[in-house]
Amino acid sequence: MTKTLTKRRLMWLILSPLLMLCAPQVAKAQLLGAPNLEELTDSIKNDFDYGPYFGLYKDNYFTVGTAIGQKPSSLNSDVKFQISLSIRLTNATLPWHTYLYLFYTQKTFWNVFQNSMPMRDMNFNPGIGWTKPFFSKDRYVGKMTLILEHESNGRDGDESRSWNRISLAGSAVVTDWLMVHAKYWIPIIDGMNNKDILYYAGLFQWGLTLSTNNKRWQGGVTMVKRKGNFFNWNTIAEISWRVSEKTNLNLFAQYYNGYGENLLDYNQFHSRLRVGLVFKPRLFSDY
């Protein structure tokens, strides 16, 4: 990233969410800069066509942290980790150069500072998605995915939480250091104990990711719009630093401010900072 943002690049930063809504080639992908973009484009095409069937989907991380503005204690400090995988379901490319994937993400909140170290909540998020990558003038510009997904915490009784979504997710490369992403969903709420979840977990999300040219540093923010007035948003801010160019090990910090961080306590406000390690997909992360 250049030391000083030009006015032109600053305008890109401000207008990129609008471009995300208007551009027909909007897609879902991480910012992908490289010294030779033609070679990079060929690599991406080959990865879609011939890459491994089994890989990472969203970021995989292991973090520990506590609440902001409170004295750390065993009640407001925990471990949060996420495992996220994707499986390509077909050997051949589908019509319109599309691909079918099975997705699975599991997010866990672990109260390691309490007696017996109970798992506070585990959220299971399987889904099936139809993906279309986009290329323009032999340059990769992103991808879109239509996803049918389910999310629940696997409990019964009063602590049971679940809902389903038909989601359209996408992101687009704006510059060699900026990527924008968005996700919109049609909710199908089947959980008896979380009928009001849209007021907390939201209606849609958008965000942006910034990175240095060598991708050693990456940072971004995701904004989740909750149902209600214009100012009802959840905010997730993240930054990572890759330890070495020869490894996928990244030091990681995540700040969450809002509601809906987990399903069990979806209607409780959380403001927490956590640090740890993150492993990112080889080409791009999904959100």
PDB file of N, CA, C and O in Angstrom, residues 199-257:
ATOM      1  N   TYR A 199     -33.335  -8.659  14.134  1.00  0.00           N
ATOM      2  CA  TYR A 199     -33.043  -7.416  14.849  1.00  0.00           C
ATOM      3  C   TYR A 199     -31.630  -7.438  15.455  1.00  0.00           C
ATOM      4  O   TYR A 199     -31.157  -6.393  15.921  1.00  0.00           O
ATOM      5  N   TYR A 200     -30.987  -8.607  15.449  1.00  0.00           N
ATOM      6  CA  TYR A 200     -29.680  -8.745  16.090  1.00  0.00           C
ATOM      7  C   TYR A 200     -28.604  -9.284  15.137  1.00  0.00           C
ATOM      8  O   TYR A 200     -27.501  -8.746  15.076  1.00  0.00           O
ATOM      9  N   ALA A 201     -28.928 -10.349  14.378  1.00  0.00           N
ATOM     10  CA  ALA A 201     -27.958 -10.946  13.458  1.00  0.00           C
ATOM     11  C   ALA A 201     -27.979 -10.290  12.087  1.00  0.00           C
ATOM     12  O   ALA A 201     -27.074 -10.522  11.286  1.00  0.00           O
ATOM     13  N   GLY A 202     -29.006  -9.492  11.803  1.00  0.00           N
ATOM     14  CA  GLY A 202     -28.974  -8.656  10.629  1.00  0.00           C
ATOM     15  C   GLY A 202     -29.698  -9.149   9.400  1.00  0.00           C
ATOM     16  O   GLY A 202     -30.193 -10.276   9.329  1.00  0.00           O
ATOM     17  N   LEU A 203     -29.743  -8.226   8.412  1.00  0.00           N
ATOM     18  CA  LEU A 203     -30.422  -8.440   7.141  1.00  0.00           C
ATOM     19  C   LEU A 203     -29.453  -8.611   5.974  1.00  0.00           C
ATOM     20  O   LEU A 203     -29.748  -9.299   5.009  1.00  0.00           O
ATOM     21  N   PHE A 204     -28.315  -7.942   6.044  1.00  0.00           N
ATOM     22  CA  PHE A 204     -27.285  -8.048   5.013  1.00  0.00           C
ATOM     23  C   PHE A 204     -25.980  -7.520   5.586  1.00  0.00           C
ATOM     24  O   PHE A 204     -25.951  -6.949   6.685  1.00  0.00           O
ATOM     25  N   GLN A 205     -24.894  -7.699   4.846  1.00  0.00           N
ATOM     26  CA  GLN A 205     -23.595  -7.196   5.283  1.00  0.00           C
ATOM     27  C   GLN A 205     -22.795  -6.708   4.087  1.00  0.00           C
ATOM     28  O   GLN A 205     -23.040  -7.120   2.944  1.00  0.00           O
ATOM     29  N   TRP A 206     -21.870  -5.812   4.345  1.00  0.00           N
ATOM     30  CA  TRP A 206     -20.914  -5.381   3.330  1.00  0.00           C
ATOM     31  C   TRP A 206     -19.607  -5.038   4.021  1.00  0.00           C
ATOM     32  O   TRP A 206     -19.575  -4.814   5.232  1.00  0.00           O
ATOM     33  N   GLY A 207     -18.533  -5.004   3.264  1.00  0.00           N
ATOM     34  CA  GLY A 207     -17.245  -4.705   3.878  1.00  0.00           C
ATOM     35  C   GLY A 207     -16.171  -4.480   2.842  1.00  0.00           C
ATOM     36  O   GLY A 207     -16.420  -4.525   1.621  1.00  0.00           O
ATOM     37  N   LEU A 208     -14.970  -4.239   3.308  1.00  0.00           N
ATOM     38  CA  LEU A 208     -13.822  -4.043   2.440  1.00  0.00           C
ATOM     39  C   LEU A 208     -12.586  -4.628   3.092  1.00  0.00           C
ATOM     40  O   LEU A 208     -12.505  -4.764   4.312  1.00  0.00           O
ATOM     41  N   THR A 209     -11.620  -4.981   2.248  1.00  0.00           N
ATOM     42  CA  THR A 209     -10.347  -5.530   2.704  1.00  0.00           C
ATOM     43  C   THR A 209      -9.218  -4.771   2.039  1.00  0.00           C
ATOM     44  O   THR A 209      -9.225  -4.557   0.822  1.00  0.00           O
ATOM     45  N   LEU A 210      -8.238  -4.350   2.828  1.00  0.00           N
ATOM     46  CA  LEU A 210      -7.048  -3.673   2.340  1.00  0.00           C
ATOM     47  C   LEU A 210      -5.844  -4.579   2.563  1.00  0.00           C
ATOM     48  O   LEU A 210      -5.805  -5.338   3.540  1.00  0.00           O
ATOM     49  N   SER A 211      -4.859  -4.479   1.683  1.00  0.00           N
ATOM     50  CA  SER A 211      -3.659  -5.299   1.864  1.00  0.00           C
ATOM     51  C   SER A 211      -2.459  -4.599   1.245  1.00  0.00           C
ATOM     52  O   SER A 211      -2.592  -3.735   0.374  1.00  0.00           O
ATOM     53  N   THR A 212      -1.279  -4.982   1.695  1.00  0.00           N
ATOM     54  CA  THR A 212      -0.051  -4.507   1.084  1.00  0.00           C
ATOM     55  C   THR A 212       0.200  -5.295  -0.195  1.00  0.00           C
ATOM     56  O   THR A 212      -0.415  -6.346  -0.426  1.00  0.00           O
ATOM     57  N   ASN A 213       1.107  -4.806  -1.022  1.00  0.00           N
ATOM     58  CA  ASN A 213       1.364  -5.456  -2.313  1.00  0.00           C
ATOM     59  C   ASN A 213       1.846  -6.896  -2.159  1.00  0.00           C
ATOM     60  O   ASN A 213       1.510  -7.756  -2.972  1.00  0.00           O
ATOM     61  N   ASN A 214       2.623  -7.173  -1.117  1.00  0.00           N
ATOM     62  CA  ASN A 214       3.119  -8.539  -0.928  1.00  0.00           C
ATOM     63  C   ASN A 214       2.180  -9.391  -0.080  1.00  0.00           C
ATOM     64  O   ASN A 214       2.480 -10.538   0.225  1.00  0.00           O
ATOM     65  N   LYS A 215       1.045  -8.829   0.324  1.00  0.00           N
ATOM     66  CA  LYS A 215       0.001  -9.535   1.087  1.00  0.00           C
ATOM     67  C   LYS A 215       0.459  -9.973   2.473  1.00  0.00           C
ATOM     68  O   LYS A 215      -0.177 -10.816   3.094  1.00  0.00           O
ATOM     69  N   ARG A 216       1.553  -9.383   2.954  1.00  0.00           N
ATOM     70  CA  ARG A 216       1.990  -9.724   4.310  1.00  0.00           C
ATOM     71  C   ARG A 216       1.023  -9.135   5.343  1.00  0.00           C
ATOM     72  O   ARG A 216       0.750  -9.746   6.377  1.00  0.00           O
ATOM     73  N   TRP A 217       0.524  -7.937   5.072  1.00  0.00           N
ATOM     74  CA  TRP A 217      -0.445  -7.283   5.948  1.00  0.00           C
ATOM     75  C   TRP A 217      -1.804  -7.233   5.271  1.00  0.00           C
ATOM     76  O   TRP A 217      -1.907  -6.883   4.094  1.00  0.00           O
ATOM     77  N   GLN A 218      -2.841  -7.597   6.023  1.00  0.00           N
ATOM     78  CA  GLN A 218      -4.211  -7.469   5.533  1.00  0.00           C
ATOM     79  C   GLN A 218      -5.088  -6.947   6.664  1.00  0.00           C
ATOM     80  O   GLN A 218      -4.920  -7.330   7.822  1.00  0.00           O
ATOM     81  N   GLY A 219      -6.003  -6.085   6.316  1.00  0.00           N
ATOM     82  CA  GLY A 219      -6.938  -5.555   7.299  1.00  0.00           C
ATOM     83  C   GLY A 219      -8.266  -5.287   6.638  1.00  0.00           C
ATOM     84  O   GLY A 219      -8.341  -5.048   5.421  1.00  0.00           O
ATOM     85  N   GLY A 220      -9.316  -5.321   7.418  1.00  0.00           N
ATOM     86  CA  GLY A 220     -10.622  -5.071   6.829  1.00  0.00           C
ATOM     87  C   GLY A 220     -11.686  -4.862   7.870  1.00  0.00           C
ATOM     88  O   GLY A 220     -11.476  -5.054   9.073  1.00  0.00           O
ATOM     89  N   VAL A 221     -12.845  -4.461   7.396  1.00  0.00           N
ATOM     90  CA  VAL A 221     -13.999  -4.246   8.262  1.00  0.00           C
ATOM     91  C   VAL A 221     -15.237  -4.801   7.566  1.00  0.00           C
ATOM     92  O   VAL A 221     -15.373  -4.714   6.339  1.00  0.00           O
ATOM     93  N   THR A 222     -16.108  -5.415   8.345  1.00  0.00           N
ATOM     94  CA  THR A 222     -17.393  -5.912   7.860  1.00  0.00           C
ATOM     95  C   THR A 222     -18.500  -5.285   8.687  1.00  0.00           C
ATOM     96  O   THR A 222     -18.451  -5.319   9.922  1.00  0.00           O
ATOM     97  N   MET A 223     -19.483  -4.717   8.010  1.00  0.00           N
ATOM     98  CA  MET A 223     -20.616  -4.068   8.655  1.00  0.00           C
ATOM     99  C   MET A 223     -21.873  -4.898   8.393  1.00  0.00           C
ATOM    100  O   MET A 223     -22.191  -5.200   7.237  1.00  0.00           O
ATOM    101  N   VAL A 224     -22.570  -5.279   9.457  1.00  0.00           N
ATOM    102  CA  VAL A 224     -23.785  -6.089   9.352  1.00  0.00           C
ATOM    103  C   VAL A 224     -24.971  -5.226   9.752  1.00  0.00           C
ATOM    104  O   VAL A 224     -25.044  -4.740  10.887  1.00  0.00           O
ATOM    105  N   LYS A 225     -25.905  -5.035   8.827  1.00  0.00           N
ATOM    106  CA  LYS A 225     -27.072  -4.180   9.087  1.00  0.00           C
ATOM    107  C   LYS A 225     -28.153  -4.966   9.816  1.00  0.00           C
ATOM    108  O   LYS A 225     -28.699  -5.935   9.298  1.00  0.00           O
ATOM    109  N   ARG A 226     -28.454  -4.519  11.043  1.00  0.00           N
ATOM    110  CA  ARG A 226     -29.534  -5.131  11.800  1.00  0.00           C
ATOM    111  C   ARG A 226     -30.867  -4.507  11.404  1.00  0.00           C
ATOM    112  O   ARG A 226     -30.938  -3.377  10.916  1.00  0.00           O
ATOM    113  N   LYS A 227     -31.943  -5.240  11.625  1.00  0.00           N
ATOM    114  CA  LYS A 227     -33.276  -4.714  11.378  1.00  0.00           C
ATOM    115  C   LYS A 227     -33.564  -3.584  12.359  1.00  0.00           C
ATOM    116  O   LYS A 227     -33.180  -3.643  13.523  1.00  0.00           O
ATOM    117  N   GLY A 228     -34.203  -2.539  11.889  1.00  0.00           N
ATOM    118  CA  GLY A 228     -34.479  -1.384  12.739  1.00  0.00           C
ATOM    119  C   GLY A 228     -34.019  -0.115  12.074  1.00  0.00           C
ATOM    120  O   GLY A 228     -33.982  -0.026  10.834  1.00  0.00           O
ATOM    121  N   ASN A 229     -33.640   0.882  12.857  1.00  0.00           N
ATOM    122  CA  ASN A 229     -33.262   2.162  12.271  1.00  0.00           C
ATOM    123  C   ASN A 229     -31.891   2.092  11.596  1.00  0.00           C
ATOM    124  O   ASN A 229     -31.167   1.103  11.710  1.00  0.00           O
ATOM    125  N   PHE A 230     -31.527   3.173  10.913  1.00  0.00           N
ATOM    126  CA  PHE A 230     -30.321   3.200  10.084  1.00  0.00           C
ATOM    127  C   PHE A 230     -29.051   2.954  10.877  1.00  0.00           C
ATOM    128  O   PHE A 230     -28.062   2.452  10.351  1.00  0.00           O
ATOM    129  N   PHE A 231     -29.041   3.293  12.155  1.00  0.00           N
ATOM    130  CA  PHE A 231     -27.825   3.217  12.960  1.00  0.00           C
ATOM    131  C   PHE A 231     -27.605   1.850  13.613  1.00  0.00           C
ATOM    132  O   PHE A 231     -26.657   1.681  14.370  1.00  0.00           O
ATOM    133  N   ASN A 232     -28.467   0.883  13.342  1.00  0.00           N
ATOM    134  CA  ASN A 232     -28.324  -0.449  13.923  1.00  0.00           C
ATOM    135  C   ASN A 232     -27.368  -1.307  13.085  1.00  0.00           C
ATOM    136  O   ASN A 232     -27.763  -1.910  12.075  1.00  0.00           O
ATOM    137  N   TRP A 233     -26.094  -1.342  13.481  1.00  0.00           N
ATOM    138  CA  TRP A 233     -25.076  -2.102  12.767  1.00  0.00           C
ATOM    139  C   TRP A 233     -24.225  -2.903  13.748  1.00  0.00           C
ATOM    140  O   TRP A 233     -23.957  -2.450  14.852  1.00  0.00           O
ATOM    141  N   ASN A 234     -23.805  -4.088  13.316  1.00  0.00           N
ATOM    142  CA  ASN A 234     -22.737  -4.827  13.987  1.00  0.00           C
ATOM    143  C   ASN A 234     -21.451  -4.587  13.211  1.00  0.00           C
ATOM    144  O   ASN A 234     -21.465  -4.529  11.974  1.00  0.00           O
ATOM    145  N   THR A 235     -20.334  -4.470  13.926  1.00  0.00           N
ATOM    146  CA  THR A 235     -19.058  -4.159  13.293  1.00  0.00           C
ATOM    147  C   THR A 235     -18.023  -5.225  13.630  1.00  0.00           C
ATOM    148  O   THR A 235     -17.854  -5.572  14.797  1.00  0.00           O
ATOM    149  N   ILE A 236     -17.353  -5.735  12.601  1.00  0.00           N
ATOM    150  CA  ILE A 236     -16.247  -6.677  12.789  1.00  0.00           C
ATOM    151  C   ILE A 236     -15.014  -6.103  12.098  1.00  0.00           C
ATOM    152  O   ILE A 236     -15.028  -5.897  10.878  1.00  0.00           O
ATOM    153  N   ALA A 237     -13.971  -5.813  12.866  1.00  0.00           N
ATOM    154  CA  ALA A 237     -12.720  -5.289  12.319  1.00  0.00           C
ATOM    155  C   ALA A 237     -11.611  -6.311  12.546  1.00  0.00           C
ATOM    156  O   ALA A 237     -11.497  -6.875  13.650  1.00  0.00           O
ATOM    157  N   GLU A 238     -10.809  -6.554  11.509  1.00  0.00           N
ATOM    158  CA  GLU A 238      -9.759  -7.574  11.600  1.00  0.00           C
ATOM    159  C   GLU A 238      -8.467  -7.073  10.965  1.00  0.00           C
ATOM    160  O   GLU A 238      -8.489  -6.270  10.023  1.00  0.00           O
ATOM    161  N   ILE A 239      -7.350  -7.574  11.475  1.00  0.00           N
ATOM    162  CA  ILE A 239      -6.042  -7.299  10.888  1.00  0.00           C
ATOM    163  C   ILE A 239      -5.170  -8.536  11.063  1.00  0.00           C
ATOM    164  O   ILE A 239      -5.264  -9.231  12.077  1.00  0.00           O
ATOM    165  N   SER A 240      -4.365  -8.825  10.052  1.00  0.00           N
ATOM    166  CA  SER A 240      -3.493 -10.000  10.123  1.00  0.00           C
ATOM    167  C   SER A 240      -2.137  -9.677   9.510  1.00  0.00           C
ATOM    168  O   SER A 240      -2.011  -8.811   8.638  1.00  0.00           O
ATOM    169  N   TRP A 241      -1.117 -10.391   9.983  1.00  0.00           N
ATOM    170  CA  TRP A 241       0.250 -10.251   9.491  1.00  0.00           C
ATOM    171  C   TRP A 241       0.829 -11.631   9.280  1.00  0.00           C
ATOM    172  O   TRP A 241       0.905 -12.439  10.214  1.00  0.00           O
ATOM    173  N   ARG A 242       1.213 -11.920   8.040  1.00  0.00           N
ATOM    174  CA  ARG A 242       1.790 -13.220   7.724  1.00  0.00           C
ATOM    175  C   ARG A 242       3.222 -13.268   8.213  1.00  0.00           C
ATOM    176  O   ARG A 242       4.047 -12.408   7.885  1.00  0.00           O
ATOM    177  N   VAL A 243       3.512 -14.282   8.987  1.00  0.00           N
ATOM    178  CA  VAL A 243       4.819 -14.394   9.638  1.00  0.00           C
ATOM    179  C   VAL A 243       5.935 -14.509   8.625  1.00  0.00           C
ATOM    180  O   VAL A 243       7.004 -13.911   8.777  1.00  0.00           O
ATOM    181  N   SER A 244       5.710 -15.274   7.555  1.00  0.00           N
ATOM    182  CA  SER A 244       6.737 -15.475   6.535  1.00  0.00           C
ATOM    183  C   SER A 244       6.047 -15.699   5.201  1.00  0.00           C
ATOM    184  O   SER A 244       4.923 -16.228   5.145  1.00  0.00           O
ATOM    185  N   GLU A 245       6.718 -15.308   4.113  1.00  0.00           N
ATOM    186  CA  GLU A 245       6.167 -15.535   2.789  1.00  0.00           C
ATOM    187  C   GLU A 245       6.119 -17.016   2.432  1.00  0.00           C
ATOM    188  O   GLU A 245       5.461 -17.409   1.473  1.00  0.00           O
ATOM    189  N   LYS A 246       6.829 -17.835   3.192  1.00  0.00           N
ATOM    190  CA  LYS A 246       6.872 -19.270   2.923  1.00  0.00           C
ATOM    191  C   LYS A 246       5.858 -20.052   3.746  1.00  0.00           C
ATOM    192  O   LYS A 246       5.854 -21.283   3.713  1.00  0.00           O
ATOM    193  N   THR A 247       5.009 -19.356   4.514  1.00  0.00           N
ATOM    194  CA  THR A 247       4.043 -20.048   5.356  1.00  0.00           C
ATOM    195  C   THR A 247       2.687 -19.369   5.269  1.00  0.00           C
ATOM    196  O   THR A 247       2.584 -18.207   4.846  1.00  0.00           O
ATOM    197  N   ASN A 248       1.645 -20.073   5.657  1.00  0.00           N
ATOM    198  CA  ASN A 248       0.291 -19.518   5.702  1.00  0.00           C
ATOM    199  C   ASN A 248      -0.104 -19.167   7.133  1.00  0.00           C
ATOM    200  O   ASN A 248      -1.276 -18.987   7.435  1.00  0.00           O
ATOM    201  N   LEU A 249       0.866 -19.090   8.023  1.00  0.00           N
ATOM    202  CA  LEU A 249       0.609 -18.749   9.419  1.00  0.00           C
ATOM    203  C   LEU A 249       0.570 -17.230   9.569  1.00  0.00           C
ATOM    204  O   LEU A 249       1.514 -16.530   9.212  1.00  0.00           O
ATOM    205  N   ASN A 250      -0.541 -16.714  10.101  1.00  0.00           N
ATOM    206  CA  ASN A 250      -0.733 -15.280  10.264  1.00  0.00           C
ATOM    207  C   ASN A 250      -1.070 -14.949  11.708  1.00  0.00           C
ATOM    208  O   ASN A 250      -1.917 -15.620  12.320  1.00  0.00           O
ATOM    209  N   LEU A 251      -0.414 -13.915  12.250  1.00  0.00           N
ATOM    210  CA  LEU A 251      -0.859 -13.353  13.513  1.00  0.00           C
ATOM    211  C   LEU A 251      -2.131 -12.547  13.236  1.00  0.00           C
ATOM    212  O   LEU A 251      -2.253 -11.901  12.194  1.00  0.00           O
ATOM    213  N   PHE A 252      -3.062 -12.544  14.194  1.00  0.00           N
ATOM    214  CA  PHE A 252      -4.425 -12.106  13.877  1.00  0.00           C
ATOM    215  C   PHE A 252      -5.041 -11.397  15.065  1.00  0.00           C
ATOM    216  O   PHE A 252      -4.826 -11.779  16.223  1.00  0.00           O
ATOM    217  N   ALA A 253      -5.786 -10.335  14.794  1.00  0.00           N
ATOM    218  CA  ALA A 253      -6.568  -9.644  15.815  1.00  0.00           C
ATOM    219  C   ALA A 253      -7.949  -9.365  15.252  1.00  0.00           C
ATOM    220  O   ALA A 253      -8.097  -8.967  14.090  1.00  0.00           O
ATOM    221  N   GLN A 254      -8.969  -9.584  16.077  1.00  0.00           N
ATOM    222  CA  GLN A 254     -10.355  -9.363  15.660  1.00  0.00           C
ATOM    223  C   GLN A 254     -11.109  -8.605  16.747  1.00  0.00           C
ATOM    224  O   GLN A 254     -11.024  -8.942  17.930  1.00  0.00           O
ATOM    225  N   TYR A 255     -11.839  -7.573  16.326  1.00  0.00           N
ATOM    226  CA  TYR A 255     -12.679  -6.795  17.236  1.00  0.00           C
ATOM    227  C   TYR A 255     -14.128  -6.933  16.793  1.00  0.00           C
ATOM    228  O   TYR A 255     -14.458  -6.666  15.627  1.00  0.00           O
ATOM    229  N   TYR A 256     -14.988  -7.363  17.713  1.00  0.00           N
ATOM    230  CA  TYR A 256     -16.419  -7.512  17.421  1.00  0.00           C
ATOM    231  C   TYR A 256     -17.195  -6.558  18.312  1.00  0.00           C
ATOM    232  O   TYR A 256     -17.014  -6.540  19.537  1.00  0.00           O
ATOM    233  N   ASN A 257     -18.098  -5.779  17.695  1.00  0.00           N
ATOM    234  CA  ASN A 257     -18.906  -4.825  18.437  1.00  0.00           C
ATOM    235  C   ASN A 257     -20.354  -4.907  17.943  1.00  0.00           C
ATOM    236  O   ASN A 257     -20.648  -4.575  16.790  1.00  0.00           O
TER     237      ASN A 257
END
